Short mmCIF file of C-alpha atoms in Angstrom, two decimals:
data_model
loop_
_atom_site.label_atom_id
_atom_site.label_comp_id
_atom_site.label_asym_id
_atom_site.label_seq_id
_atom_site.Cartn_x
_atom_site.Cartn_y
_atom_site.Cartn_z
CA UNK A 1 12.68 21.32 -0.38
CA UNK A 2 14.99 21.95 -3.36
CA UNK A 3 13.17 20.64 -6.42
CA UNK A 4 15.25 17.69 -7.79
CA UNK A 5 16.80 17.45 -11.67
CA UNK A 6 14.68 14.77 -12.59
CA UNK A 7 11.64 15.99 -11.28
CA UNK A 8 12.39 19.64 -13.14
CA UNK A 9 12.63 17.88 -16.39
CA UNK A 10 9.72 16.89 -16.44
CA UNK A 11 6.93 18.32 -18.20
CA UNK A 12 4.88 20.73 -17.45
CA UNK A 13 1.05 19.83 -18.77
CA UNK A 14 -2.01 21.36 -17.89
CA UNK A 15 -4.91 19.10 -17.86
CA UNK A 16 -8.28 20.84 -18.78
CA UNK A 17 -11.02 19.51 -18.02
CA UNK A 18 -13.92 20.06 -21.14
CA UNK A 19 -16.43 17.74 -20.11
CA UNK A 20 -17.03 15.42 -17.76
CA UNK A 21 -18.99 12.16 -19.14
CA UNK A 22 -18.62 10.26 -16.07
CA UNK A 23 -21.69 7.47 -14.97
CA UNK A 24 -24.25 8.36 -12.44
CA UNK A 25 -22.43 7.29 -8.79
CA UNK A 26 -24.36 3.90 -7.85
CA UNK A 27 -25.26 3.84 -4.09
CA UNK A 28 -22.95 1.38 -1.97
CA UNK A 29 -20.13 0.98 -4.82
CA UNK A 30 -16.83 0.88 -3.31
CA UNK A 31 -15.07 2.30 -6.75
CA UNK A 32 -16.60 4.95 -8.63
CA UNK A 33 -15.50 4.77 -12.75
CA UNK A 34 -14.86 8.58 -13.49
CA UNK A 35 -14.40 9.37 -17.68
CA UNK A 36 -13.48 12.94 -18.52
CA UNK A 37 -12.67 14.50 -22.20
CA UNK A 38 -9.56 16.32 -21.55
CA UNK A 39 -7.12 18.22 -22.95
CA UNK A 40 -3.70 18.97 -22.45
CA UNK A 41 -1.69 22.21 -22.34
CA UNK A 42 1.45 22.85 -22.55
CA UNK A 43 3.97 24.91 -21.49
CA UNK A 44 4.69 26.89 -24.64
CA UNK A 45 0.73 27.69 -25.27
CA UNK A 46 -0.18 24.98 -27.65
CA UNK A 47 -2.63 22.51 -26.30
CA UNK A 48 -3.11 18.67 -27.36
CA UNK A 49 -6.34 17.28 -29.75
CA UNK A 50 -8.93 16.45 -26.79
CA UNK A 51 -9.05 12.75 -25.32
CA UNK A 52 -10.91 10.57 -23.17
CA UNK A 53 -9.43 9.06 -20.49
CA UNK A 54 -11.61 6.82 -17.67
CA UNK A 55 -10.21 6.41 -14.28
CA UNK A 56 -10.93 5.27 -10.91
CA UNK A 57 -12.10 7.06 -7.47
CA UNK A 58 -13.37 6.07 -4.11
CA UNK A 59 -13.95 8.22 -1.27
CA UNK A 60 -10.68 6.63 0.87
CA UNK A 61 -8.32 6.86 -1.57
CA UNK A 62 -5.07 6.78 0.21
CA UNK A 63 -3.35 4.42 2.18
CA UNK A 64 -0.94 2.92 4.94
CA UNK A 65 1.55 0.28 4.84
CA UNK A 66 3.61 -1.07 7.88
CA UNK A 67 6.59 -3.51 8.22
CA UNK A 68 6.17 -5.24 11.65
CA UNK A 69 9.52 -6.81 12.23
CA UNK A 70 10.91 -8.94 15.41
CA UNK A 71 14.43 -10.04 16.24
CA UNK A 72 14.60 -14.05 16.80
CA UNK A 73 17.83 -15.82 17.28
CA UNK A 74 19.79 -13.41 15.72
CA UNK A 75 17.65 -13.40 12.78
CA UNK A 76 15.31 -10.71 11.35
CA UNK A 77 11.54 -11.70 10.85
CA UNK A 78 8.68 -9.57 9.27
CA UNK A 79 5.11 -9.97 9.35
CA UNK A 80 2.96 -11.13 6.32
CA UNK A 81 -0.96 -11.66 6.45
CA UNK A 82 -2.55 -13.71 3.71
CA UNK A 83 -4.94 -11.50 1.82
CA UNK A 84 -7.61 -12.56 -0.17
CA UNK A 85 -7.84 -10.67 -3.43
CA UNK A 86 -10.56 -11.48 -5.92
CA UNK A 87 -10.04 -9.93 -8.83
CA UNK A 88 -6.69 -12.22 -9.05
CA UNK A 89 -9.37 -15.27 -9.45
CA UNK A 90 -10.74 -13.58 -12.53
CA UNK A 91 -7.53 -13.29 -14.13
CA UNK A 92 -8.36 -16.09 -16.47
CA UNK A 93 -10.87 -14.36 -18.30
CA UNK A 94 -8.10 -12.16 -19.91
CA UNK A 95 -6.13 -12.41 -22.45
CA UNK A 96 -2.64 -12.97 -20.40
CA UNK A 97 0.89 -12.38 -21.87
CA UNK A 98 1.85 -15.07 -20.61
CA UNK A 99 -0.17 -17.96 -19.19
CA UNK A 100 -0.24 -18.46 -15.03
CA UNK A 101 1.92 -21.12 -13.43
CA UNK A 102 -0.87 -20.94 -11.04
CA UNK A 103 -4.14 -19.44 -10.29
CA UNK A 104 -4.67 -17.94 -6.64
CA UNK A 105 -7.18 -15.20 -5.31
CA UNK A 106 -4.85 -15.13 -2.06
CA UNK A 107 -1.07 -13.43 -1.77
CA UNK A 108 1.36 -12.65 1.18
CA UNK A 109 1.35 -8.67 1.48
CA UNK A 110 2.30 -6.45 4.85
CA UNK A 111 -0.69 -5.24 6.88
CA UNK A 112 -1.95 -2.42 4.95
CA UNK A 113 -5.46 -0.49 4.98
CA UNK A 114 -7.18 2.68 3.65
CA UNK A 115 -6.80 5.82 5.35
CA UNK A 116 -10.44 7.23 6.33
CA UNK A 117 -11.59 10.67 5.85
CA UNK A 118 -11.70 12.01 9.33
CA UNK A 119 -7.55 10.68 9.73
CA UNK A 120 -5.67 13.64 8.48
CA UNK A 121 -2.23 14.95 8.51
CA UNK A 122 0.86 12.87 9.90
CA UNK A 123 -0.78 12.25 12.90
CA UNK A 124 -3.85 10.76 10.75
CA UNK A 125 -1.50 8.71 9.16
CA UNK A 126 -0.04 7.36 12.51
CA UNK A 127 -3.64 6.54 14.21
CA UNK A 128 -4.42 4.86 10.67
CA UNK A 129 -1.26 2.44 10.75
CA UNK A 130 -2.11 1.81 14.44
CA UNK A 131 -5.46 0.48 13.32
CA UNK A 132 -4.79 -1.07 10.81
CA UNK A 133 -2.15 -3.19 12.32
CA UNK A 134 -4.59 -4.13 15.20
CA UNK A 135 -6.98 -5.14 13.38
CA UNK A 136 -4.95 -7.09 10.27
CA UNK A 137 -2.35 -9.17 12.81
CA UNK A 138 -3.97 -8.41 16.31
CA UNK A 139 -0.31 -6.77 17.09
CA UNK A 140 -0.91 -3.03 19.41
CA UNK A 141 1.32 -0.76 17.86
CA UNK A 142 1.99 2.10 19.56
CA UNK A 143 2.05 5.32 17.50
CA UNK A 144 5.62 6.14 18.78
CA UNK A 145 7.16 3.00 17.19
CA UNK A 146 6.31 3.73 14.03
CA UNK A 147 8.94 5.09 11.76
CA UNK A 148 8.49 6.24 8.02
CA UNK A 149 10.04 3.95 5.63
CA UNK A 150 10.44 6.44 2.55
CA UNK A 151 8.35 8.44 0.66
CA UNK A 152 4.74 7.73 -0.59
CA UNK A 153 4.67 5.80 -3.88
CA UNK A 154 2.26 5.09 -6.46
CA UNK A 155 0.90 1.73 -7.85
CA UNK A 156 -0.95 2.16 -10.68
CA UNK A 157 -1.13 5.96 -11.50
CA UNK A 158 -3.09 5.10 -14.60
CA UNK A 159 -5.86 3.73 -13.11
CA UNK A 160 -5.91 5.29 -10.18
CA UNK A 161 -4.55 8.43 -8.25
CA UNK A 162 -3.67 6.23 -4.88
CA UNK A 163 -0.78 7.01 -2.80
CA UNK A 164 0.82 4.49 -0.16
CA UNK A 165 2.09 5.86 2.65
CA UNK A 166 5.14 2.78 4.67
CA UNK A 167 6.14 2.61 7.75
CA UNK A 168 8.11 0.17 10.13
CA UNK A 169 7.55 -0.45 13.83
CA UNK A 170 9.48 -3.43 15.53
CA UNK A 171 7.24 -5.75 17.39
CA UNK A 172 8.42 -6.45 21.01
CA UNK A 173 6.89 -9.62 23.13
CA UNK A 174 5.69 -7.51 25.27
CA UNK A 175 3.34 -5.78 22.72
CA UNK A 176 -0.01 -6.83 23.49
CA UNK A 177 -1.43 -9.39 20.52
CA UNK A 178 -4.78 -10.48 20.21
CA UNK A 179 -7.10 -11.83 17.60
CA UNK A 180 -7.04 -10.23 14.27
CA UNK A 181 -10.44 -8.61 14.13
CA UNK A 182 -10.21 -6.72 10.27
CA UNK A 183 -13.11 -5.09 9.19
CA UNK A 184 -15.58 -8.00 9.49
CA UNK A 185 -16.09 -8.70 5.24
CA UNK A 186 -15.83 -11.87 3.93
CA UNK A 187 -12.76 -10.89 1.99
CA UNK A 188 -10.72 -10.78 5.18
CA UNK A 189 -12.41 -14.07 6.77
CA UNK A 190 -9.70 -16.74 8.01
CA UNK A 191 -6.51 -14.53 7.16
CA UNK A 192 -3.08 -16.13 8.20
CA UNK A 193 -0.84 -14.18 10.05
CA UNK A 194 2.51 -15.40 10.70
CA UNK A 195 6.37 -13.83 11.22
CA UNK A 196 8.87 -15.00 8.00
CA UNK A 197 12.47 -14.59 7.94
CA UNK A 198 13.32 -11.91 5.71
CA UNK A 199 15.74 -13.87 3.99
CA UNK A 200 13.07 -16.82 3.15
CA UNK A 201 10.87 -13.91 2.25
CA UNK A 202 13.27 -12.22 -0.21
CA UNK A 203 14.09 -15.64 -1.53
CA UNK A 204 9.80 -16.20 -2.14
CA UNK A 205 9.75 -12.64 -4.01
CA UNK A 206 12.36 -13.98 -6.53
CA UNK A 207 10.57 -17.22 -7.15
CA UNK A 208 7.69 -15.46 -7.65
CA UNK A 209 5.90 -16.71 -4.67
CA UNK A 210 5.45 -12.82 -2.99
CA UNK A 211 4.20 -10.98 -5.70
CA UNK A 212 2.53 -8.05 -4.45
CA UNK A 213 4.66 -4.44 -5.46
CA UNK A 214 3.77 -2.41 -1.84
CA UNK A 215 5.27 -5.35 0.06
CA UNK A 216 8.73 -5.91 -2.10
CA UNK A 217 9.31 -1.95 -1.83
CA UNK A 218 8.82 -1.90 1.44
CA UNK A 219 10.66 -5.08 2.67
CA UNK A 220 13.64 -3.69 0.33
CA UNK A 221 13.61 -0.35 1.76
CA UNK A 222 13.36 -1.87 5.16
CA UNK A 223 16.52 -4.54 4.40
CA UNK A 224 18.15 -1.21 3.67
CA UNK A 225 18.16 0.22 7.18
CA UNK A 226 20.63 -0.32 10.09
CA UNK A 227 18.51 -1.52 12.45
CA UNK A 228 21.00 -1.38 15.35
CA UNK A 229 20.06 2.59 16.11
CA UNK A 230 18.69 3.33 19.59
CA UNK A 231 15.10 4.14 18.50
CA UNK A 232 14.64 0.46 16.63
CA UNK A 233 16.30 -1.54 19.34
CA UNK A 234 14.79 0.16 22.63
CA UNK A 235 10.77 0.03 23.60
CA UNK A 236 9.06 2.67 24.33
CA UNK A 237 8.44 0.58 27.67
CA UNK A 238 11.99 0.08 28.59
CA UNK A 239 12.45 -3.07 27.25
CA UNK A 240 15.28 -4.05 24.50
CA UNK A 241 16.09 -7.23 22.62
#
């Protein structure tokens, strides 16, 4: 792959490493606070004063993202599960910019989960959006109707090294759906699942109703596509819509 003008500009530091002050791990933690004194160095030789910067690991650090679409009277729909996310309740113990219109532990996002350890590769990826999808809107995905949907992207690169990896798969009535199972926390207890159409979900986003970054990207990137190829419009099973 021919390296891109943008990403040549860039530059070119060298982060060393000169001590690592990191906490003891604590047993059963799903995050793990890291703190390193670092320095940089740069290209021509000189290096940077040394710094301290704390970040944040866990053991699946990477994940999947999947637009389940359908086709319904001529209109496009997507899927959305309601996700509870706690540390949105605790927002008013900040100082805030600005003030919330509202206070909610819950938002609209696309089924999404962590990759595990033992699902490597592409085809890793692919068994981990199958999963994932099963078990966040009951839909069975096969692994050959999943598409990519762009490049990985970051969300929050200063906190933590994360990478999201999107993908699309069309949802057909014939696709077997069941009960959304997740992974049995309270934290995905009484989810709602439920197909939007993409218009009424695009108009949410800009009235701030959808506010989650993974699930704009990737609804934008999918509104972007022509949907009318071959692959999108024919199941793997023979049937079309």
């Amino acid at each position: 792959m021919a390296t891109l003008p943008m990403r040549a500009s860039l530059p070119r530091v060298k982060l060393e490493v000169l001590e690592d002050c990191s906490p003891p791990a604590v047993p059963g933690y799903f995050l793990r606070m890291r703190r390193y004194r670092l320095r940089n160095r740069y290209e021509d030789g000189s290096v940077s004063r040394p710094f301290h910067y704390d970040l944040a690991e866990r053991q699946a650090l990477d994940a999947v993202g999947t637009v389940l679409w359908r086709a319904r009277a001529g209109r496009v729909q997507v899927c959305l599960r309601g996700q509870l996310r706690p540390p949105l309740a605790f927002r008013g113990n900040c100082t805030l910019p600005l003030p919330d219109d509202e206070t909610t532990s819950c938002q609209w996002e696309i089924p999404a989960g962590l990759v595990e350890p033992s699902e490597t590769g592409r085809a890793g990826l692919l068994r981990c959006a199958v999963r994932e999808c099963w078990e966040e809107t009951g839909l069975r995905i096969a692994e050959t109707d999943l598409r990519p949907l762009g490049t990985a992207l970051t969300l929050s690169a200063g906190v933590i090294a994360e990478k999201i990896y999107l993908y699309r798969a069309r949802a057909f009535e014939s696709d077997a759906r069941g009960t959304p199972i997740s992974d049995g926390s309270p934290v995905e207890e009484h989810a709602p699942v439920e197909f939007f159409d993409l218009e009424a979900v695009f108009e949410a986003i800009a009235q701030g109703e959808i506010t989650d970054m993974k699930t704009e990207l990737a609804l934008r990137r999918f509104a972007a596509l022509d949907l009318g190829s071959p692959m999108d419009s024919q199941h793997p099973g023979g049937e079309s819509q």
